[in-house]
Coordinates of C-alpha atoms in Angstrom, one line a residue:
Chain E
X1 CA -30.5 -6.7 21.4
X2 CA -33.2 -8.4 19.3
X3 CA -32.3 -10.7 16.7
X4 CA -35.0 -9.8 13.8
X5 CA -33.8 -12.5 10.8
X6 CA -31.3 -15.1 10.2
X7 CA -30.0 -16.7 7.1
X8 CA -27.2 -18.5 5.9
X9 CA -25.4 -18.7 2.3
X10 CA -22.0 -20.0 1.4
X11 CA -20.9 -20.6 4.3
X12 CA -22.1 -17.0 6.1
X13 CA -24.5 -16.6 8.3
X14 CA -26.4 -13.4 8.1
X15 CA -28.4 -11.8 11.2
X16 CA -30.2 -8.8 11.1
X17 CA -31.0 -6.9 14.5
X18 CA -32.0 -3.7 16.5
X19 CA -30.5 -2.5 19.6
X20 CA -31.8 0.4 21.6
X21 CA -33.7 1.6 17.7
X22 CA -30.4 1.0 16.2
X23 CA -30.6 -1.5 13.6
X24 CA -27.8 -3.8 12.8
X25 CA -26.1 -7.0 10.8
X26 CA -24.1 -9.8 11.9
X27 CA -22.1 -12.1 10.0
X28 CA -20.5 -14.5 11.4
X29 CA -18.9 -18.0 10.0
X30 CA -21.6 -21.0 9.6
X31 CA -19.8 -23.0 12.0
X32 CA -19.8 -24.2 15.7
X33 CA -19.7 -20.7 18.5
X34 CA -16.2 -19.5 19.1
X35 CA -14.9 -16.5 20.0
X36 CA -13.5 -14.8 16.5
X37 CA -11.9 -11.2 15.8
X38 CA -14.4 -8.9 14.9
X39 CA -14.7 -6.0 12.3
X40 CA -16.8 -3.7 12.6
X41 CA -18.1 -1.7 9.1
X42 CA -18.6 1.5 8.9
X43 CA -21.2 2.6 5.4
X44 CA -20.7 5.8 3.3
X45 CA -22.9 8.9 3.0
X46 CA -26.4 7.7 1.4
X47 CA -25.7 3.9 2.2
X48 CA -26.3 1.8 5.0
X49 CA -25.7 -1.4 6.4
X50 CA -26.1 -4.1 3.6
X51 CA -25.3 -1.6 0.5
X52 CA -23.0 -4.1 -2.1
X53 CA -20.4 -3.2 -1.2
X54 CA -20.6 -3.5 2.6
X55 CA -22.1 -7.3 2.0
X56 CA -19.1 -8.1 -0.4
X57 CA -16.7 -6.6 1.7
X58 CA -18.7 -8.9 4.7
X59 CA -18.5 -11.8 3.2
X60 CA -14.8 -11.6 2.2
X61 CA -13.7 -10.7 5.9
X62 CA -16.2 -13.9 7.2
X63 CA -14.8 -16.5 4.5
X64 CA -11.6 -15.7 3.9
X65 CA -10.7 -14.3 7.3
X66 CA -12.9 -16.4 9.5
X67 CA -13.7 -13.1 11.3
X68 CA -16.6 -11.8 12.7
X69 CA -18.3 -8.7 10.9
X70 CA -21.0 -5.8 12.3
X71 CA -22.3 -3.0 10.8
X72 CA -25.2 -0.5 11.7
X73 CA -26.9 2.1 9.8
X74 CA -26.0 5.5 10.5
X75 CA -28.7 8.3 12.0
X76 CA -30.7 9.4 9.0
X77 CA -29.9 6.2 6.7
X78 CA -30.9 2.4 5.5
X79 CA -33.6 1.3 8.2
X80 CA -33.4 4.9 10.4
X81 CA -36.2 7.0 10.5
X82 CA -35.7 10.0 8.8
X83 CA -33.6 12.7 11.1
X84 CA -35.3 16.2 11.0
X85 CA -32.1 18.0 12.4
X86 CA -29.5 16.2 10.2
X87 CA -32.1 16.6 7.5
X88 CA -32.4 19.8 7.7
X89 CA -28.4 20.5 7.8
X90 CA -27.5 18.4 4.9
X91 CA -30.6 19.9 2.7
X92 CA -28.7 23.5 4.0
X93 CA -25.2 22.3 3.0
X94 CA -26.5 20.9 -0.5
X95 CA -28.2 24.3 -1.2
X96 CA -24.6 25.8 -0.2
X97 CA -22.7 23.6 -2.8
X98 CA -25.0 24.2 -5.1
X99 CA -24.7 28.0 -4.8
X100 CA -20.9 27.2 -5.4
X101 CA -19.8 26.9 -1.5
X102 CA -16.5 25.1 -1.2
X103 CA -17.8 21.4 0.1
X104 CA -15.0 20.5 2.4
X105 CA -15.8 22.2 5.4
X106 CA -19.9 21.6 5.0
X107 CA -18.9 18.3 5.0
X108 CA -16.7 17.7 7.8
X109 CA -18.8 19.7 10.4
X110 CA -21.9 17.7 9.4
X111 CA -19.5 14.5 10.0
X112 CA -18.7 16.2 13.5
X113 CA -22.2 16.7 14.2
X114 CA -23.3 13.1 13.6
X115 CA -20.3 11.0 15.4
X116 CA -21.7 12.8 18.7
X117 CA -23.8 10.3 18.6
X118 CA -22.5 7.4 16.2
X119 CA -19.5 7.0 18.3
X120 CA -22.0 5.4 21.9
X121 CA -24.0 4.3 19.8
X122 CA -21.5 1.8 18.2
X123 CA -19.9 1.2 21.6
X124 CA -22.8 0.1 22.7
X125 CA -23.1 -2.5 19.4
X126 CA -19.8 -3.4 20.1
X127 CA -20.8 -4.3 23.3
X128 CA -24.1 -6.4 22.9
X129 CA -22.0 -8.0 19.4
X130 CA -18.6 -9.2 22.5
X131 CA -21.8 -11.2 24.5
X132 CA -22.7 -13.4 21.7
X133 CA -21.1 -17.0 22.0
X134 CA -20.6 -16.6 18.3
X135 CA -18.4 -13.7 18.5
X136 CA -17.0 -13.6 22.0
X137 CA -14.6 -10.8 23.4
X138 CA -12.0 -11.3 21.1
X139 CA -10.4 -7.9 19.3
X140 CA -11.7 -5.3 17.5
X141 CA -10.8 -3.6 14.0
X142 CA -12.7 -1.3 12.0
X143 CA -13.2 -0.6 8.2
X144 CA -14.4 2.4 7.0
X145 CA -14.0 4.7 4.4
X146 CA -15.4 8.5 3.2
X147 CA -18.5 8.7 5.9
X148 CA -17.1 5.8 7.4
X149 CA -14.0 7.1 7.9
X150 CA -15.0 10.6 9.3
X151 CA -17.1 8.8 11.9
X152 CA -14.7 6.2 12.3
X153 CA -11.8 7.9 13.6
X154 CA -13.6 9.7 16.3
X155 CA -14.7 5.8 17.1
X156 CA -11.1 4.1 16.6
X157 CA -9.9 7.1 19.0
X158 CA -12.1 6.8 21.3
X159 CA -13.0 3.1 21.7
X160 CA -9.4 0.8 23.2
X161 CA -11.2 -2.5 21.7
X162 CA -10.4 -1.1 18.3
X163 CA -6.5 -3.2 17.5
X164 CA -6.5 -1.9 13.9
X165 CA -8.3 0.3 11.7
X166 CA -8.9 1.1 7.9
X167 CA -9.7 4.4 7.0
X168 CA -10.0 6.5 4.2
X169 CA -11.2 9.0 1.2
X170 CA -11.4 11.4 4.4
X171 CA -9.8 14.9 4.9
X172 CA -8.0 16.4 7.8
X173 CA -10.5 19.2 8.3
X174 CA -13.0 17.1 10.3
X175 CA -10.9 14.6 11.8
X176 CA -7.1 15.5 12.3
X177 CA -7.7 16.3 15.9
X178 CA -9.0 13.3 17.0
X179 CA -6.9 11.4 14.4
X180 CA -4.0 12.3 16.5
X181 CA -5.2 10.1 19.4
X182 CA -5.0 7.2 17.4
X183 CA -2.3 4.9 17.9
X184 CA -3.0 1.3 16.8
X185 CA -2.2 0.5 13.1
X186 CA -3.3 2.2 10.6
X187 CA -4.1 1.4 6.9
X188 CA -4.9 4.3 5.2
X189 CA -6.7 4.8 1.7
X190 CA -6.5 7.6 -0.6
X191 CA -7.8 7.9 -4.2
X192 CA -5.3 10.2 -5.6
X193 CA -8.3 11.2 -7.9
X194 CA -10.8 11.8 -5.5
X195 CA -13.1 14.8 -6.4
X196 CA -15.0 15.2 -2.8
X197 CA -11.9 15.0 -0.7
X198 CA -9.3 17.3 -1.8
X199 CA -5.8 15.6 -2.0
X200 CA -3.4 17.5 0.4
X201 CA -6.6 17.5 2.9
X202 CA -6.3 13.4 2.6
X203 CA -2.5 13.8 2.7
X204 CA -2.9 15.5 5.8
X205 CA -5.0 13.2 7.7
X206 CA -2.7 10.5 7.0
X207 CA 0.0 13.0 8.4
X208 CA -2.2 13.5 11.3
X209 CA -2.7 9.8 12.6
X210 CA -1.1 9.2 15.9
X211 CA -0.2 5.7 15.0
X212 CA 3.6 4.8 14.8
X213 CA 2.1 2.5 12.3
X214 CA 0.5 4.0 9.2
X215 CA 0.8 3.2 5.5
X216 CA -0.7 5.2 3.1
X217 CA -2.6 3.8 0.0
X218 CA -2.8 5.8 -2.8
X219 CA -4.6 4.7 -6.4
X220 CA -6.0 6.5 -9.4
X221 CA -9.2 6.9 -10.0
X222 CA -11.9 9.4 -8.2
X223 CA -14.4 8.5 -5.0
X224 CA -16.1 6.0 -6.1
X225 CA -13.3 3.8 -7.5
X226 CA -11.1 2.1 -5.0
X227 CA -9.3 -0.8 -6.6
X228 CA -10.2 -4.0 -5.3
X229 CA -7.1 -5.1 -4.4
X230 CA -7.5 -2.9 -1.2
X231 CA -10.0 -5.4 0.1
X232 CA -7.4 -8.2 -0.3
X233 CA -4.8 -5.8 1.3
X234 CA -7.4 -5.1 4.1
X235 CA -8.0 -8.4 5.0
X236 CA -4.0 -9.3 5.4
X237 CA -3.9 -6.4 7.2
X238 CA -6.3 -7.6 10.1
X239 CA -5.1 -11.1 9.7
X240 CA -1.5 -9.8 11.0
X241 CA -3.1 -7.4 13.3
X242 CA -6.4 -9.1 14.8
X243 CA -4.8 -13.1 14.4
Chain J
X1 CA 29.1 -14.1 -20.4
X2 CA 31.4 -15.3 -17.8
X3 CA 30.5 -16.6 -14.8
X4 CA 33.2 -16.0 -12.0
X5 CA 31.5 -18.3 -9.1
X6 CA 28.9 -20.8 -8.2
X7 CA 27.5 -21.3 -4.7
X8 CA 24.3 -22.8 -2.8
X9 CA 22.5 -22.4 0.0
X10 CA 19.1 -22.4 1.7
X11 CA 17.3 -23.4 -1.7
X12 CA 19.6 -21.1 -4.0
X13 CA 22.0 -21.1 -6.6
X14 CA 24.0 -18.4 -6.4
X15 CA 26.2 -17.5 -9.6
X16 CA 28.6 -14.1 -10.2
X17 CA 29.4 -13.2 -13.2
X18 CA 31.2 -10.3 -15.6
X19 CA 29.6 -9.1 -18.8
X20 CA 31.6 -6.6 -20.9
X21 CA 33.1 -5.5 -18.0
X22 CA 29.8 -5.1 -15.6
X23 CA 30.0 -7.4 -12.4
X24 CA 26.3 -9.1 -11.8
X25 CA 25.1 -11.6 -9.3
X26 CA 22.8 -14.4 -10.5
X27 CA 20.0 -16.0 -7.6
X28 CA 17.9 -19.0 -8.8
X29 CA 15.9 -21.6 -7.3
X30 CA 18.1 -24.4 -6.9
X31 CA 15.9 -26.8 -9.0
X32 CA 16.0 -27.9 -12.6
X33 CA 16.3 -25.3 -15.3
X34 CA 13.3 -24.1 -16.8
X35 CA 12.2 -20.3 -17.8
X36 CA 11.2 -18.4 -15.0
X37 CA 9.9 -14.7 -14.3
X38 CA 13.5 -12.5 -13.6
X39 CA 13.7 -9.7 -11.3
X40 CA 16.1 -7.3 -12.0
X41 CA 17.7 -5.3 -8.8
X42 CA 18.9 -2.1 -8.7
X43 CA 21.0 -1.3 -5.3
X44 CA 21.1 2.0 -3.9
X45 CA 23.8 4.8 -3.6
X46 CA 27.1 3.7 -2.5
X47 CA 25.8 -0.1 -1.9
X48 CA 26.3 -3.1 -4.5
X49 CA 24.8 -6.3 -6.5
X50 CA 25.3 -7.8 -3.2
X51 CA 25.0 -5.0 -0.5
X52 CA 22.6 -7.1 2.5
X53 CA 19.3 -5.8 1.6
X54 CA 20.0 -6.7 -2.1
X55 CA 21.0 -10.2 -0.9
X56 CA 18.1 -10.7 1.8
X57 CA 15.4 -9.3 -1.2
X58 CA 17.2 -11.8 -3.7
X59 CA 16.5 -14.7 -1.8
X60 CA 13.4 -14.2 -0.4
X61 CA 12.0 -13.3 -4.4
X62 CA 13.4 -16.9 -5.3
X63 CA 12.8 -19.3 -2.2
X64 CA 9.4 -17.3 -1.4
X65 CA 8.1 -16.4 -5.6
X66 CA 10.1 -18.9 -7.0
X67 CA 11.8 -16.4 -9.4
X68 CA 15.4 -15.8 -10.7
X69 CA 16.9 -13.0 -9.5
X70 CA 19.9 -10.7 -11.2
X71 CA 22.2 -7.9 -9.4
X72 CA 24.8 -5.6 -11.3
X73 CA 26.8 -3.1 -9.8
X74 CA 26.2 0.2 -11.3
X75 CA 29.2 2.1 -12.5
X76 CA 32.0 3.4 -9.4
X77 CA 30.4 0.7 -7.2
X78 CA 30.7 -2.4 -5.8
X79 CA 33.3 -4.7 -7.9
X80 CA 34.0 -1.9 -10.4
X81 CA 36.7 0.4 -11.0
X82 CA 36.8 3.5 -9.6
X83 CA 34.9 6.2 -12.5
X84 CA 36.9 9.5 -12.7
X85 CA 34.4 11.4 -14.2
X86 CA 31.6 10.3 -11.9
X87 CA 34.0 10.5 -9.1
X88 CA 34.8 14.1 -9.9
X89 CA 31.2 15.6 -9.8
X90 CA 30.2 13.5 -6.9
X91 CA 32.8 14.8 -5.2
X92 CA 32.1 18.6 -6.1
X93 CA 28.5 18.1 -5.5
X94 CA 29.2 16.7 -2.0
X95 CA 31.2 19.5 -1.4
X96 CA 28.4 22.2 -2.9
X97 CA 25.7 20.1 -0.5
X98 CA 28.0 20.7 2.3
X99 CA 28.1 24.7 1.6
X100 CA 24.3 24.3 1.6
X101 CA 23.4 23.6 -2.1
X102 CA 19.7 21.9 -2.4
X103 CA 20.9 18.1 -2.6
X104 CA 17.6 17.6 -4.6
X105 CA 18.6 18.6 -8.1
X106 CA 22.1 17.8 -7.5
X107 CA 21.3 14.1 -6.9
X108 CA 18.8 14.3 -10.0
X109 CA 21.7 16.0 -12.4
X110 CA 24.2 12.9 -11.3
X111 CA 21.8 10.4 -11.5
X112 CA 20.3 11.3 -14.9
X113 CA 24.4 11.3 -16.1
X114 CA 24.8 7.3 -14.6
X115 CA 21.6 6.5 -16.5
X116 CA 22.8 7.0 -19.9
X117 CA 25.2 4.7 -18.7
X118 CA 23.6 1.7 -16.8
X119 CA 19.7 1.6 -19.4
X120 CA 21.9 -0.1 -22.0
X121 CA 24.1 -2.0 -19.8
X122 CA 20.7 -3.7 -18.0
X123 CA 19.7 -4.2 -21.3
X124 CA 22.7 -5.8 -22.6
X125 CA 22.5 -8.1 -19.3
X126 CA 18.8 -8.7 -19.4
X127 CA 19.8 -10.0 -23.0
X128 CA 22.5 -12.3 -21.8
X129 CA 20.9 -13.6 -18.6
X130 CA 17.6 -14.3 -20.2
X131 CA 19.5 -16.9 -23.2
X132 CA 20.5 -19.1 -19.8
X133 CA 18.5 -22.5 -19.3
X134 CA 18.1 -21.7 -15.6
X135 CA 16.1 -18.5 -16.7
X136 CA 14.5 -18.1 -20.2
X137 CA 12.6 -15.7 -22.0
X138 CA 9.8 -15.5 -19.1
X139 CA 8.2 -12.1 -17.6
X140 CA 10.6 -9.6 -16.1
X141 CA 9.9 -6.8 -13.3
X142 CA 12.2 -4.7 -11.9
X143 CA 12.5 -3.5 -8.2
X144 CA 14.6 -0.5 -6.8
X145 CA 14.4 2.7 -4.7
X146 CA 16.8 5.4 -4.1
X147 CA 19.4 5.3 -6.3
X148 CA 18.0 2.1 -7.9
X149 CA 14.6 4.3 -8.2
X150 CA 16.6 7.0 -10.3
X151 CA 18.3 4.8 -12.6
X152 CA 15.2 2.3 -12.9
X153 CA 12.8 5.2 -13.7
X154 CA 14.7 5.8 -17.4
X155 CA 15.5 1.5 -17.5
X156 CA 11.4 0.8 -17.1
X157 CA 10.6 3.2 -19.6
X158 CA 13.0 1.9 -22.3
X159 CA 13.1 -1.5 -22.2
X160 CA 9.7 -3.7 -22.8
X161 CA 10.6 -7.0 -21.4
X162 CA 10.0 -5.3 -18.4
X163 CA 6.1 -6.1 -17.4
X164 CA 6.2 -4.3 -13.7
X165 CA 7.9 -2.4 -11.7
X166 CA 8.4 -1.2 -7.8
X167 CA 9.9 2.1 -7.3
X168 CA 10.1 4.3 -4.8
X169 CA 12.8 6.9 -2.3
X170 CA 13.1 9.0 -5.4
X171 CA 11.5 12.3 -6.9
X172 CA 10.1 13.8 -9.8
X173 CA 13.4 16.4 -10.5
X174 CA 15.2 13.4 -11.7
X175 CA 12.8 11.1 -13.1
X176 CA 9.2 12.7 -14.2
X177 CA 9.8 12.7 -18.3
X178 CA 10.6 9.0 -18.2
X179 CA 8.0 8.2 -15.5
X180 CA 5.6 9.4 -17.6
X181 CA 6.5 7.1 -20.3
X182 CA 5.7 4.0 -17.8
X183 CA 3.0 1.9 -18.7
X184 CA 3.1 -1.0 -16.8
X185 CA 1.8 -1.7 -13.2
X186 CA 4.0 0.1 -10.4
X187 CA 4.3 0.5 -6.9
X188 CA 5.7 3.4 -5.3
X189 CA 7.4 2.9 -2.4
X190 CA 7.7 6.7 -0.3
X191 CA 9.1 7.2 3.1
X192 CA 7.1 9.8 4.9
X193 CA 9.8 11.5 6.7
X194 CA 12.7 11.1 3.7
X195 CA 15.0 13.6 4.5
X196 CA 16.9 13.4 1.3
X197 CA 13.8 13.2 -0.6
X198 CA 11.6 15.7 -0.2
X199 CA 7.4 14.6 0.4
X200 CA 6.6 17.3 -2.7
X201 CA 9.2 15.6 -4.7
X202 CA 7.9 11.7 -4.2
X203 CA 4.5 12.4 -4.6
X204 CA 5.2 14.3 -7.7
X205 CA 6.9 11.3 -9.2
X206 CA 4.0 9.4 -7.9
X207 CA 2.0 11.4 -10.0
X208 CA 3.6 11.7 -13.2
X209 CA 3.8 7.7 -13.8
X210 CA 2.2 7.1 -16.8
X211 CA 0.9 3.5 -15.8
X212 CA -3.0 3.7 -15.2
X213 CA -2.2 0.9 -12.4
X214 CA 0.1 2.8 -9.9
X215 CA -0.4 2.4 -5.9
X216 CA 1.8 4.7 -3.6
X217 CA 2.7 3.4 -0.1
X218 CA 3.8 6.2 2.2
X219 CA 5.2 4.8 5.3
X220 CA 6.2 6.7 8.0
X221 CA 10.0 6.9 8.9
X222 CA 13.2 8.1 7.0
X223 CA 15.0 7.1 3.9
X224 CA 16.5 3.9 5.3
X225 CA 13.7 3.3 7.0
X226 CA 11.3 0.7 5.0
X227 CA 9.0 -1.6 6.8
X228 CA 10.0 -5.4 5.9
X229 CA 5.9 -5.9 5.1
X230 CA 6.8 -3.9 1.8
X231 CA 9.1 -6.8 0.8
X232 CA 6.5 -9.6 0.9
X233 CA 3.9 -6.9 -0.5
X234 CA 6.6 -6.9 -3.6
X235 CA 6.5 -10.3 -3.8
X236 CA 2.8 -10.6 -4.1
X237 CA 2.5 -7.7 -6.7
X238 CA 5.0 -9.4 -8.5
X239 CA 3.5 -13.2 -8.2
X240 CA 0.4 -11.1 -9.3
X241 CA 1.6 -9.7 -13.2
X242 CA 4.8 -12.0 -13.6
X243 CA 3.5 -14.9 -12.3

């Protein structure tokens, strides 16, 4: 893991990094090392690991929560070099929904196809992130919605650290069978509007999750509008599960 | 207005009290009078103004949101006098349920015949308890599922005062042309595994609210089954647009 800037605002310091060509942010409380829950953020489709709404959401969980957050860009985005085969898919599947191919299914095996290899590769950040005296081996939650919640629930299934996850704007078509191995707690979003993920496909993930623990969040408003009163939620939500 | 008892305990005044012939329960903070935000209970099917979950809710809303609290017993419950009309078609409809009738539009017939009833009877109390010193003209929300869903549906959409509103264990047979007619902030409380109400049935009252602020939680778990979290989440939704 190599440390490639660091700066501090309002009481957050910021760390950029790479680890085995996967490059990475930290941010962590601007106080003395301690070990501290950490959450782990998971970008959407076309964003990457300091898009707005990733560093708001950051900050939030840092400040208010006194957490620990990570995220990394995804294969193909932010600092990534450009990925011929998932290239070459996605410029398929836009050329499919274009020509009036139902988007659903394009979407979800793409998702598939790319937490094959997001799913060690974030093991292995979660990892190097547990050895650093600011963060420590403390436990785990993840937030992550639409691209971040199709390759987060293979993650949260797969990965014990994970105490508590946020998911959402996802379908059941790419993620119901490993949503089913999930047990810890589950908060799960749905934007009863939402006009990339059909509704009863959202529905149905919900349905699918393993966890004895689930609440489902539902809210107006289409993909892009997720009330921000869901980060509030999210980070009482953590604070009960991760405390 | 006359008030039939006056106890105190744990931080609250607790006052009953008969209104043209309606028994209510009155919870305050045990502090001077001043005008405070009121929340208005409705208890479910065969329960009361002062059923346990009514009372535990009660007291929490004014120790924890510091708000005054009211309870009446809806008509052939609690403190009142047997109702031979309602008592007739409950009766037939139990037996109909137990030949194998659909429960769903059963329960939505009957409850749609007590709300003609019990809309201008919470009005008449919402008049009377708001002229009191210990309460005053302030906000008012209104909080009840099952049966207190189906009767607070119609309430909500008639009566102003009311600013927001959890709802929930209830569906759209009964309750969508009013629901629709709700403008202010809800939050729909749905039980994932209701076996009275079916999942169709909530979300389709879910959907028919009229406010452009609505959030549905789904929990998993059957009709008696809340989680206690949804309480304090009340509490803050309500310290959020009363307070």
């Amino acid at each position: 893991m190599r440390f490639t800037s660091r700066t501090s605002s309002d009481g957050v310091i910021e760390q950029t990094f790479t680890l085995g060509g996967i490059p990475g942010a930290l941010w962590t409380p601007d106080r003395p090392p301690a070990t501290r829950p950490l959450i782990l953020l998971g970008h959407g489709g076309g964003r990457h690991k300091k898009s707005p709404d990733i560093l708001a959401r950051a900050h939030r969980f840092v400040t208010e929560g006194g957490f620990a957050v990570a995220a990394v860009d995804v294969p193909g985005h932010g600092d990534r070099p450009t990925d011929e085969e998932l290239d070459r898919i996605a410029t398929a599947n836009q050329a499919r929904i274009a020509a009036g191919a139902d988007p659903a299914p394009l979407i979800a095996g793409f998702q598939a196809l790319v937490a094959r290899r997001t799913v060690p590769e974030w093991q292995a950040v979660l990892d190097a992130v547990q050895r650093l005296d600011r963060v420590g081996a403390g436990p785990v939650g993840y937030w992550g919605v639409s691209l971040g919640c199709g390759l987060g629930v293979p993650f949260v299934a797969a990965e014990p650290r994970v105490r508590a996850a946020v998911l959402g704007l996802g379908g059941a078509l790419s993620s119901a069978g490993a949503a089913a191995r999930i047990t810890v707690p589950v908060r799960f979003l749905l934007q009863w509007d939402d006009e990339r993920v059909p509704r009863a496909q959202g529905l149905a993930l919900f349905d699918a999750f393993g966890a004895a623990e689930k609440t489902l969040h539902a809210n107006p408003g289409g993909h892009g509008e997720l009330p921000p009163g869901e980060t509030e939620d999210s980070l009482r939500f953590f604070a009960r599960h991760l405390g």
